[in-house]
Amino acid sequence: MTISAERPTEVDDKGVDPPEFIAQPKLRRHGLLGQHLGTAIVCGFLGYILGHWLGNYVASGYPYIANSGQNSIAVLLALMFMVLGWLIGIGALNYPFAKMLGREAKGEVEYQGWTRYFRYNLDHKVVGIQYVVGVLVFFFTGGLLAMAIRTELLNPTVHVFSADTYIKIVSEHGTIMMMMASSVVVGPLGNYFVPLMIGARRMAYPRIEAFSFWIFSAGYLVIFSALFFGGFPTGWTGYAPLQTQAGPGMISYLFGFAIISIGMMAAGFNLAVTIINYRAPGMTWSRVPIFVWSIIATAALLTLASPVLLAAGLFGILDKTVQTAFYVTEHGGSSYLWENLFWFFGHPEVYILIIPGFGIISHVVSTFSGKPVFGYLAMAYAMVAIGFLGFIVWAHHMFTVGMPLNLQAYFVAATMVIAVPTGVKVFSWIATMWGGSIEFKTPMLFAVGFIFLFTVGGVTGVVLANAGIDYALHDSYYVVAHFHYVLSLGAVFAIFAGFYYWFEKMWGVRYNETLATIHFWLTFVGVNIVFFPQHFLGLQGMPRRSIDYPAAFSYWNRVSSYGYLVALMGLVVFIAVLAEAAIRRRAARANPWGAGATTLEWTLSSPPPFHQFNELPVIHADSH
């Protein structure tokens, strides 16, 4: 790739930043003053108290909305005011408040030191790091709940938890891992690297970018708060009528979904506008890196699917608080309405998680094979096709609800078709490696591991796409194994590949290759021991979300639980990788991968400066 840093003599207004973002920003170094995470926590807590009091006051004249000793209006208003206080405390609402009062909002500020990561920051690289830390916290929480599940299932007769507590742990685990992981790649790596890879100085709307992270974090707190309201016993899917019968913890689930959907819409819209309008001169669509193609496909899914989740959550909240009947069958509603709305979002959600991983794997495989990615245009079009087809296959999650045979036939066919562009990607990765000079550094190990795990999950998905087979395997551990191979393993291995690939670029230090390799092997072996036996359990007939099971299922459950310990050792080694890099602080290189890494971010220092491109680069050749 040939790159020039000269500013072109004639440049369209698209992609050129306004003057206030070209000038050097004001510098601030204070650490404990003003709006920051501590202020957000205090304001959120005060908002919770105020909202709870106000909810009890409002609901005092309406005893019919009381629910298990805690009225749902009080819970809802407490959570709403908590989120509002959180956003006010961090400073996310300063700009709209200033505009509403007719005042000029403050300009861009460059905070110095580690405190900038605990503030409402307009630098897309800082937001990317905030997402990294947030995602690690989300997965750590979900991982602890997974440990509780595997501990309980270690023995068929000795119970650590009651049946009620167990189903609530399972529900919280699934919800956190699925909904919080919506940002698993788009948040950390999308926000950090998209502007760098397209030659932009910033995101199109920096304030919306920062807002998306902080409201997403508020959504995590709302969903996690369900544990303090008695939890919810519905599984992560929240099906009615269990939803309408659940206690006040269900409000946290539904309101958390609504909050998260707002953050997802904001992130998707901002990424799409940035990629469309802020590409550097010469960065035509045929020269856009594969990872950027994956992000714009994901941005479309985020923008179009999230409003459906928002509507579904609001309908459920109305059912729980003011006694509407959207999902209450006996009062004229339909529990199937929730299922259709949920899965119309839920299946694109699968691709929101995995499509950015496709982009990462394409870059890693190309770099460490010493070859350009095979079939660049086919890869790009395949991701767009997967995004489109993801919207028309949602009801393959609902084969057992009694839908007509013709409708079943349609969703079977549509599901089979979506395997075609997915197969194109796997073929492309294999063809890229074929005949290449492969170097098995840690990112490449995770990339190859991803291809294996995702292929296993894809094959079992084709099995479940058959309605007749799905009748037998629906809600069994076969389904659990399938979606963990596709998402919990596929998406996680993709982000680890990207994390190590861009480690030096993001953090400015080098990691220890030996420790990182150990991390890969422990994780790869451990997760396969956890989830592969669950195919056998499902084929034998073990239902998911069940605390009791016959002794005939005990062998593979023990193997699965022991596998978790191996995977847990991998997590410990990963923490050691981070600690060792932070302590040793070996200076990072601008481009540690040499000639194979050709995208724009590798032309910058590690980590990139605040103003990564003082002059817009001009692209003269393809960069895939």
XYZ file of C-alpha atoms in Angstrom:
624
model
C 0.000 0.000 0.000
C 1.261 3.474 -0.854
C 0.274 6.265 1.539
C 0.969 9.967 1.330
C 0.468 12.343 4.245
C 0.098 15.395 2.039
C -3.203 17.249 2.238
C -4.958 17.192 -1.135
C -5.498 20.538 -2.805
C -9.202 19.846 -3.375
C -11.112 17.836 -0.830
C -14.856 17.498 -0.510
C -16.272 18.638 2.833
C -17.088 15.002 3.619
C -14.368 13.571 5.778
C -12.738 16.912 6.655
C -13.031 17.709 10.339
C -14.440 21.053 11.517
C -11.851 23.570 12.788
C -12.561 23.063 16.491
C -11.418 19.440 16.196
C -8.265 20.300 14.242
C -7.037 22.836 16.790
C -5.194 21.574 19.826
C -7.690 20.919 22.649
C -7.553 22.308 26.117
C -5.514 20.231 28.532
C -6.801 19.221 31.960
C -4.766 17.296 34.497
C -6.906 17.319 37.637
C -7.912 13.912 38.892
C -10.552 14.235 41.624
C -12.470 17.361 40.635
C -15.448 17.675 38.353
C -17.511 14.971 36.706
C -16.055 11.469 36.670
C -16.900 7.885 37.582
C -17.048 8.631 41.330
C -19.535 11.440 40.745
C -21.589 9.145 38.490
C -21.784 6.483 41.212
C -22.895 9.009 43.847
C -25.462 10.641 41.551
C -26.739 7.239 40.449
C -27.210 6.147 44.076
C -29.023 9.377 44.983
C -31.174 9.026 41.870
C -32.081 5.489 42.888
C -33.225 6.629 46.349
C -35.228 9.531 44.914
C -36.853 7.362 42.255
C -37.796 4.658 44.755
C -39.409 7.192 47.077
C -41.245 8.846 44.197
C -42.447 5.473 42.886
C -43.879 4.485 46.269
C -45.585 7.872 46.519
C -47.103 7.673 43.027
C -48.225 4.070 43.468
C -49.673 4.530 46.945
C -53.161 5.042 45.522
C -52.931 2.048 43.150
C -52.593 -1.111 45.260
C -53.228 -3.404 42.260
C -49.709 -2.730 40.947
C -48.054 -4.093 44.079
C -45.901 -7.115 43.248
C -44.595 -9.536 45.892
C -44.307 -6.803 48.517
C -42.374 -4.452 46.224
C -44.359 -2.324 43.852
C -43.121 -2.354 40.297
C -43.587 1.398 39.786
C -41.082 2.081 42.578
C -38.560 -0.338 41.081
C -38.942 1.158 37.603
C -38.625 4.779 38.733
C -35.678 3.887 40.972
C -33.849 2.383 37.996
C -34.814 5.267 35.682
C -33.546 7.893 38.107
C -30.435 5.822 38.776
C -29.585 5.827 35.053
C -30.339 9.546 34.799
C -28.130 10.296 37.807
C -25.363 8.112 36.358
C -25.415 10.022 33.055
C -25.558 13.425 34.763
C -22.728 12.511 37.121
C -20.408 11.408 34.321
C -21.234 14.490 32.224
C -22.965 12.712 29.335
C -25.884 15.165 29.380
C -23.916 18.421 29.633
C -24.121 19.131 25.906
C -27.898 18.650 25.471
C -28.588 20.508 28.739
C -26.450 23.444 27.591
C -28.253 23.576 24.248
C -31.668 23.438 25.929
C -30.662 26.388 28.141
C -29.386 28.353 25.143
C -25.737 28.206 26.212
C -22.632 27.215 24.310
C -21.355 23.754 25.186
C -17.734 23.406 26.243
C -15.269 22.450 23.536
C -13.169 19.323 23.320
C -10.956 18.567 26.311
C -7.900 16.338 26.393
C -7.582 14.878 29.880
C -4.137 13.717 30.905
C -3.096 10.664 32.912
C -5.016 7.568 33.902
C -8.020 9.594 35.144
C -9.118 10.221 31.546
C -10.430 6.648 31.405
C -12.887 7.411 34.209
C -14.434 10.409 32.473
C -16.766 11.284 29.629
C -14.038 11.486 26.987
C -14.403 12.417 23.313
C -11.256 10.643 22.132
C -12.325 7.470 20.316
C -9.168 5.678 21.494
C -10.019 6.358 25.137
C -13.591 5.163 24.554
C -12.180 1.993 23.002
C -10.076 1.339 26.120
C -13.110 2.031 28.330
C -15.020 -0.586 26.371
C -12.147 -3.078 26.793
C -12.243 -2.723 30.560
C -16.046 -2.761 30.600
C -16.213 -5.950 28.522
C -13.675 -7.635 30.822
C -15.828 -6.719 33.838
C -18.959 -8.050 32.103
C -17.286 -11.353 31.230
C -15.722 -11.707 34.669
C -19.195 -11.365 36.210
C -20.751 -13.782 33.718
C -17.836 -16.184 34.219
C -18.375 -16.269 37.991
C -22.021 -17.139 37.415
C -20.926 -19.871 34.967
C -18.661 -21.276 37.687
C -21.680 -21.440 40.005
C -23.643 -23.324 37.325
C -20.914 -25.887 36.659
C -20.377 -26.366 40.414
C -24.059 -27.134 40.864
C -24.121 -29.594 37.945
C -21.027 -31.456 39.106
C -23.244 -33.864 41.042
C -26.825 -34.936 40.238
C -27.947 -35.232 43.851
C -25.890 -32.852 46.029
C -27.265 -29.328 45.549
C -25.344 -26.135 46.281
C -28.325 -23.899 45.452
C -32.074 -24.222 45.625
C -33.908 -24.794 42.349
C -35.246 -21.214 42.448
C -31.800 -19.714 43.012
C -30.253 -21.914 40.333
C -32.618 -20.828 37.554
C -32.061 -17.187 38.502
C -28.278 -17.680 38.293
C -28.682 -19.316 34.881
C -30.930 -16.454 33.736
C -28.533 -13.745 34.936
C -25.531 -15.525 33.408
C -27.166 -15.852 29.996
C -28.466 -12.288 29.960
C -25.149 -10.735 30.970
C -23.111 -12.820 28.550
C -25.447 -12.227 25.587
C -26.527 -8.621 26.046
C -23.376 -7.212 27.580
C -21.291 -9.055 25.021
C -23.138 -7.143 22.294
C -20.206 -4.749 22.476
C -17.565 -7.465 22.611
C -15.860 -6.379 19.368
C -17.766 -3.337 18.115
C -17.167 -1.446 21.355
C -13.481 -2.027 22.130
C -11.926 -2.591 18.707
C -14.522 -0.950 16.465
C -14.408 2.387 18.268
C -10.627 2.297 18.645
C -9.541 1.196 15.184
C -12.183 2.199 12.630
C -11.096 5.878 12.498
C -7.431 4.795 12.374
C -8.041 2.306 9.563
C -9.992 4.729 7.355
C -7.677 7.701 7.947
C -10.126 9.776 10.023
C -9.160 12.082 12.877
C -12.150 11.145 14.997
C -15.583 9.556 14.996
C -18.350 11.447 13.206
C -20.126 12.211 16.494
C -17.684 11.944 19.411
C -20.286 12.829 22.027
C -22.633 10.091 20.799
C -19.718 7.643 20.865
C -18.914 8.442 24.491
C -22.626 8.424 25.369
C -23.018 4.925 23.906
C -20.413 3.517 26.302
C -21.761 5.156 29.449
C -25.402 4.281 28.767
C -24.322 0.749 27.887
C -22.587 0.558 31.278
C -25.772 1.839 32.907
C -27.660 -0.993 31.201
C -25.217 -3.495 32.717
C -25.838 -2.062 36.190
C -29.609 -2.224 35.648
C -29.553 -5.888 34.582
C -27.150 -6.830 37.377
C -29.450 -5.083 39.882
C -32.022 -7.836 39.219
C -30.119 -9.958 41.742
C -31.077 -7.432 44.459
C -34.758 -7.568 43.479
C -35.013 -11.337 43.691
C -33.772 -12.132 40.187
C -35.872 -13.446 37.310
C -36.600 -17.143 36.614
C -37.194 -16.939 32.856
C -33.830 -17.792 31.333
C -32.091 -15.119 29.282
C -34.900 -15.222 26.690
C -37.519 -13.879 29.126
C -40.437 -15.803 27.631
C -44.014 -15.003 28.634
C -46.004 -16.121 30.577
C -43.024 -16.637 32.920
C -42.214 -12.967 32.309
C -45.624 -11.716 33.424
C -45.575 -14.001 36.473
C -42.065 -13.016 37.620
C -41.302 -10.642 40.489
C -39.803 -7.127 40.403
C -36.434 -8.456 39.209
C -38.105 -8.768 35.808
C -38.292 -4.954 35.667
C -34.481 -4.847 35.779
C -34.324 -7.314 32.885
C -36.799 -5.435 30.697
C -35.568 -1.931 31.487
C -31.962 -3.070 31.083
C -32.806 -4.334 27.578
C -34.361 -0.950 26.735
C -31.314 0.972 27.984
C -28.843 -1.291 26.179
C -30.787 -0.992 22.924
C -30.391 2.807 23.049
C -26.624 2.417 23.425
C -26.531 -0.092 20.568
C -28.471 2.205 18.247
C -26.191 5.137 19.086
C -23.038 3.082 18.493
C -24.289 1.587 15.216
C -25.447 4.914 13.784
C -22.183 6.660 14.692
C -19.983 3.941 13.217
C -21.972 3.846 9.981
C -21.815 7.629 9.490
C -18.087 7.658 10.280
C -17.257 4.953 7.741
C -19.462 6.425 5.015
C -18.396 10.079 5.379
C -14.978 10.189 7.038
C -12.806 7.958 4.868
C -9.467 9.475 3.844
C -9.012 10.669 0.249
C -8.446 7.643 -1.956
C -10.047 5.241 0.540
C -12.649 3.953 -1.901
C -15.029 1.140 -1.026
C -12.807 -1.311 -2.876
C -9.881 -0.269 -0.633
C -11.687 -0.324 2.707
C -10.095 -2.914 5.066
C -12.110 -6.072 5.707
C -12.486 -5.222 9.387
C -14.163 -1.942 8.446
C -16.523 -3.829 6.114
C -17.429 -6.093 9.036
C -18.103 -3.097 11.275
C -20.392 -1.322 8.816
C -22.393 -4.534 8.329
C -22.667 -4.807 12.105
C -23.559 -1.113 12.422
C -26.512 -1.687 10.094
C -27.678 -4.595 12.268
C -27.314 -2.512 15.442
C -29.242 0.405 13.996
C -32.093 -1.641 12.507
C -32.535 -4.449 15.068
C -32.158 -2.541 18.345
C -35.428 -0.538 18.043
C -37.337 -3.845 18.034
C -35.691 -4.838 21.322
C -36.487 -1.403 22.737
C -40.164 -1.799 21.807
C -40.291 -5.344 23.225
C -38.793 -4.189 26.525
C -41.152 -1.209 26.819
C -44.209 -3.414 26.144
C -43.070 -5.772 28.916
C -42.507 -2.874 31.309
C -46.040 -1.615 30.660
C -47.409 -5.098 31.351
C -45.528 -5.223 34.667
C -46.323 -1.704 35.869
C -49.669 -0.418 34.567
C -51.320 -3.755 33.780
C -51.445 -3.626 29.998
C -51.730 -7.004 28.258
C -49.294 -7.087 25.345
C -47.988 -10.494 26.427
C -50.849 -11.631 28.695
C -52.827 -14.228 26.758
C -55.808 -14.403 29.127
C -56.398 -10.654 28.693
C -56.183 -10.601 24.896
C -52.419 -10.373 24.421
C -50.034 -13.015 23.098
C -46.919 -14.575 24.538
C -45.869 -15.265 20.934
C -45.610 -11.501 20.348
C -42.679 -11.401 22.784
C -41.038 -14.384 21.100
C -41.294 -12.823 17.652
C -40.046 -9.409 18.779
C -37.285 -10.918 20.881
C -35.948 -13.215 18.176
C -36.340 -10.632 15.412
C -33.649 -8.820 17.387
C -32.091 -11.937 18.880
C -30.932 -13.556 15.656
C -29.291 -10.403 14.231
C -27.713 -10.177 17.695
C -25.864 -13.398 16.876
C -24.275 -11.671 13.896
C -23.693 -8.445 15.843
C -21.400 -10.605 17.953
C -19.738 -12.652 15.232
C -19.443 -10.515 12.056
C -16.791 -8.163 13.538
C -14.903 -11.315 14.506
C -14.930 -12.327 10.836
C -13.157 -9.073 10.016
C -10.529 -9.581 12.713
C -9.790 -13.146 11.651
C -9.396 -12.038 8.027
C -6.688 -9.532 8.989
C -4.888 -11.924 11.318
C -4.898 -14.828 8.852
C -3.682 -12.560 6.034
C -0.898 -11.014 8.124
C 0.490 -14.270 9.493
C 0.157 -16.136 6.201
C 2.134 -13.459 4.374
C -0.595 -13.195 1.701
C -3.453 -10.823 0.872
C -6.826 -12.133 1.955
C -8.243 -14.473 -0.678
C -11.404 -13.202 -2.394
C -11.563 -9.730 -0.834
C -14.784 -8.687 -2.566
C -16.431 -12.053 -1.897
C -15.572 -11.642 1.803
C -17.036 -8.129 1.905
C -20.217 -9.124 0.074
C -20.584 -12.239 2.237
C -20.654 -10.120 5.399
C -23.288 -7.820 3.922
C -25.311 -10.879 2.806
C -25.086 -12.441 6.274
C -26.352 -9.179 7.773
C -29.331 -9.083 5.406
C -30.235 -12.761 5.733
C -29.958 -12.521 9.527
C -33.220 -10.557 9.551
C -35.312 -13.220 7.817
C -34.499 -16.385 9.784
C -35.556 -15.449 13.324
C -38.376 -18.008 13.676
C -36.035 -21.007 13.420
C -35.826 -20.450 17.198
C -39.579 -21.064 17.344
C -40.159 -24.303 15.411
C -41.918 -25.847 18.426
C -44.555 -23.114 18.914
C -46.954 -24.725 16.440
C -46.310 -22.660 13.313
C -47.815 -23.910 10.003
C -45.813 -26.429 7.988
C -45.289 -24.039 5.053
C -43.870 -21.427 7.388
C -41.536 -24.013 8.912
C -40.365 -24.949 5.414
C -39.560 -21.305 4.647
C -37.469 -20.795 7.782
C -35.646 -24.090 7.234
C -34.726 -23.003 3.693
C -33.721 -19.477 4.756
C -31.528 -20.867 7.532
C -29.815 -23.240 5.140
C -29.173 -20.354 2.710
C -27.421 -18.254 5.336
C -24.832 -21.016 5.665
C -23.620 -20.221 2.119
C -21.985 -16.797 2.750
C -20.676 -18.160 6.048
C -19.034 -21.035 4.170
C -17.522 -18.503 1.747
C -15.655 -16.924 4.646
C -14.281 -20.203 5.988
C -13.173 -21.155 2.475
C -11.474 -17.762 2.070
C -9.503 -18.131 5.300
C -8.325 -21.621 4.333
C -7.413 -20.426 0.822
C -5.478 -17.495 2.308
C -3.425 -19.860 4.461
C -2.938 -22.355 1.606
C 0.597 -22.020 0.273
C 1.367 -19.155 2.630
C 4.341 -18.764 4.911
C 2.389 -19.229 8.135
C 3.782 -17.882 11.395
C 2.004 -19.179 14.492
C 2.180 -16.183 16.786
C -0.518 -15.885 19.461
C -3.016 -13.951 17.278
C -2.749 -16.646 14.606
C -3.258 -19.411 17.165
C -6.500 -17.800 18.304
C -7.537 -17.247 14.673
C -7.061 -20.922 13.778
C -8.811 -21.901 17.010
C -11.695 -19.630 16.036
C -12.025 -21.257 12.609
C -12.234 -24.712 14.200
C -14.705 -23.729 16.918
C -16.920 -21.679 14.635
C -17.020 -24.472 12.062
C -18.135 -26.977 14.726
C -20.836 -24.547 15.838
C -21.897 -23.938 12.248
C -22.254 -27.639 11.487
C -24.433 -28.206 14.557
C -26.441 -25.133 13.534
C -27.234 -26.748 10.190
C -28.461 -29.806 12.146
C -30.783 -27.632 14.262
C -32.029 -25.803 11.150
C -34.010 -28.920 10.281
C -37.402 -28.454 11.939
C -37.936 -32.192 12.464
C -34.629 -32.615 14.283
C -35.163 -29.393 16.201
C -38.368 -30.827 17.662
C -36.272 -33.518 19.357
C -33.311 -31.333 20.357
C -35.064 -28.067 21.210
C -34.199 -26.774 24.702
C -31.714 -29.596 25.195
C -28.003 -29.346 25.978
C -27.314 -29.855 22.272
C -28.583 -26.300 21.730
C -26.438 -25.057 24.616
C -23.357 -26.636 23.033
C -24.236 -25.199 19.601
C -24.579 -21.563 20.583
C -21.588 -21.662 22.918
C -19.400 -22.931 20.074
C -20.659 -20.183 17.784
C -20.722 -17.288 20.238
C -19.131 -17.883 23.616
C -16.193 -19.612 21.941
C -16.239 -18.127 18.452
C -16.681 -14.477 19.413
C -14.336 -14.773 22.400
C -11.550 -16.372 20.372
C -11.981 -13.687 17.707
C -11.627 -10.868 20.210
C -8.579 -12.542 21.775
C -7.048 -12.777 18.297
C -7.707 -9.071 17.763
C -6.629 -8.175 21.296
C -3.198 -9.747 20.829
C -2.942 -8.548 17.209
C -3.406 -4.894 18.239
C -2.024 -5.246 21.779
C 1.075 -3.113 21.236
C -0.880 -0.537 19.244
C -3.454 -0.071 22.007
C -1.336 -0.295 25.141
C 2.127 0.854 24.038
C 3.865 -2.197 25.581
C 4.663 -5.735 24.455
C 3.148 -8.918 25.847
C 5.040 -12.078 26.731
C 4.649 -14.507 23.820
C 5.220 -17.608 25.951
C 2.558 -16.687 28.506
C 0.136 -15.744 25.722
C 0.688 -19.120 24.025
C -0.028 -20.925 27.311
C -3.184 -18.819 27.640
C -4.342 -20.006 24.213
C -3.763 -23.712 24.810
C -5.373 -23.777 28.252
C -8.385 -21.857 26.956
C -8.731 -23.923 23.769
C -8.468 -27.270 25.545
C -10.618 -26.142 28.464
C -13.574 -24.814 26.477
C -13.682 -27.908 24.289
C -13.783 -30.116 27.377
C -16.598 -27.930 28.746
C -18.868 -27.774 25.732
C -18.186 -30.709 23.401
C -19.624 -33.291 25.878
C -22.795 -31.224 26.023
C -23.603 -32.423 22.499
C -23.741 -35.951 23.932
C -25.917 -34.827 26.844
C -28.357 -33.172 24.447
C -28.549 -36.209 22.186
C -29.216 -38.351 25.262
C -32.109 -36.059 26.198
C -30.865 -33.824 29.023
C -32.899 -30.569 29.116
C -31.209 -27.224 29.640
C -31.741 -25.067 32.759
C -32.474 -28.116 34.904
C -30.904 -28.478 38.345
C -31.889 -32.138 38.713
C -30.842 -34.789 36.238
C -30.679 -38.606 36.187
C -27.451 -40.310 37.201
C -27.049 -41.480 33.588
C -26.041 -37.913 32.677
C -23.531 -37.511 35.515
C -20.371 -38.637 33.666
C -20.419 -36.007 30.929
C -21.562 -33.338 33.384
C -18.503 -34.054 35.541
C -16.239 -33.900 32.483
C -17.824 -30.577 31.494
C -17.325 -29.128 34.978
C -13.675 -30.249 35.094
C -13.151 -28.576 31.731
C -14.266 -25.300 33.297
C -11.354 -25.559 35.728
C -8.922 -25.862 32.804
C -10.504 -22.835 31.098
C -10.331 -20.969 34.412
C -6.585 -21.637 34.544
C -6.392 -20.051 31.089
C -8.117 -16.945 32.465
C -5.581 -16.776 35.300
C -2.747 -16.934 32.758
C -4.430 -14.151 30.744
C -4.420 -11.959 33.848
C -0.736 -12.849 34.236
C -0.117 -11.730 30.627
C -1.644 -8.330 31.394
C 0.207 -7.971 34.698
C 3.571 -8.987 33.220
C 3.205 -6.515 30.341
C 2.234 -3.725 32.744
C 5.165 -4.427 35.085
C 7.908 -5.012 32.506
C 6.706 -2.232 30.176
C 8.744 -3.279 27.147
C 8.438 -0.498 24.582
C 6.009 -1.243 21.775
C 6.875 -1.087 18.088
C 4.892 0.914 15.559
C 4.445 -2.227 13.424
C 5.431 -5.470 15.188
C 4.195 -7.700 12.326
C 6.265 -6.316 9.476
C 5.231 -6.227 5.815
C 2.138 -8.373 6.373
C 0.353 -5.613 8.316
C -0.564 -2.976 5.743
C -3.518 -1.027 7.109
C -3.244 2.603 8.171
C -3.044 2.098 11.932
C 0.399 0.506 11.510
C 1.795 3.772 10.124
C 1.250 5.445 13.509
C 3.163 5.228 16.766
C 2.113 2.788 19.492
C -0.100 4.002 21.073
C -1.300 6.593 18.553
C -1.175 10.263 19.592
C -4.317 12.217 20.492
C -4.394 13.742 16.988
C -3.540 10.663 14.974
C -3.654 12.432 11.609
C -2.716 16.112 11.714
C -2.825 15.907 7.923
C -5.164 13.564 6.121
C -3.405 10.587 4.517
C -3.981 9.965 0.829
C -4.429 6.336 -0.244
C -2.851 5.270 -3.525
C -3.211 1.478 -3.347
C -5.428 -1.247 -1.932
C -5.185 -2.211 1.734
C -7.116 -5.305 2.758
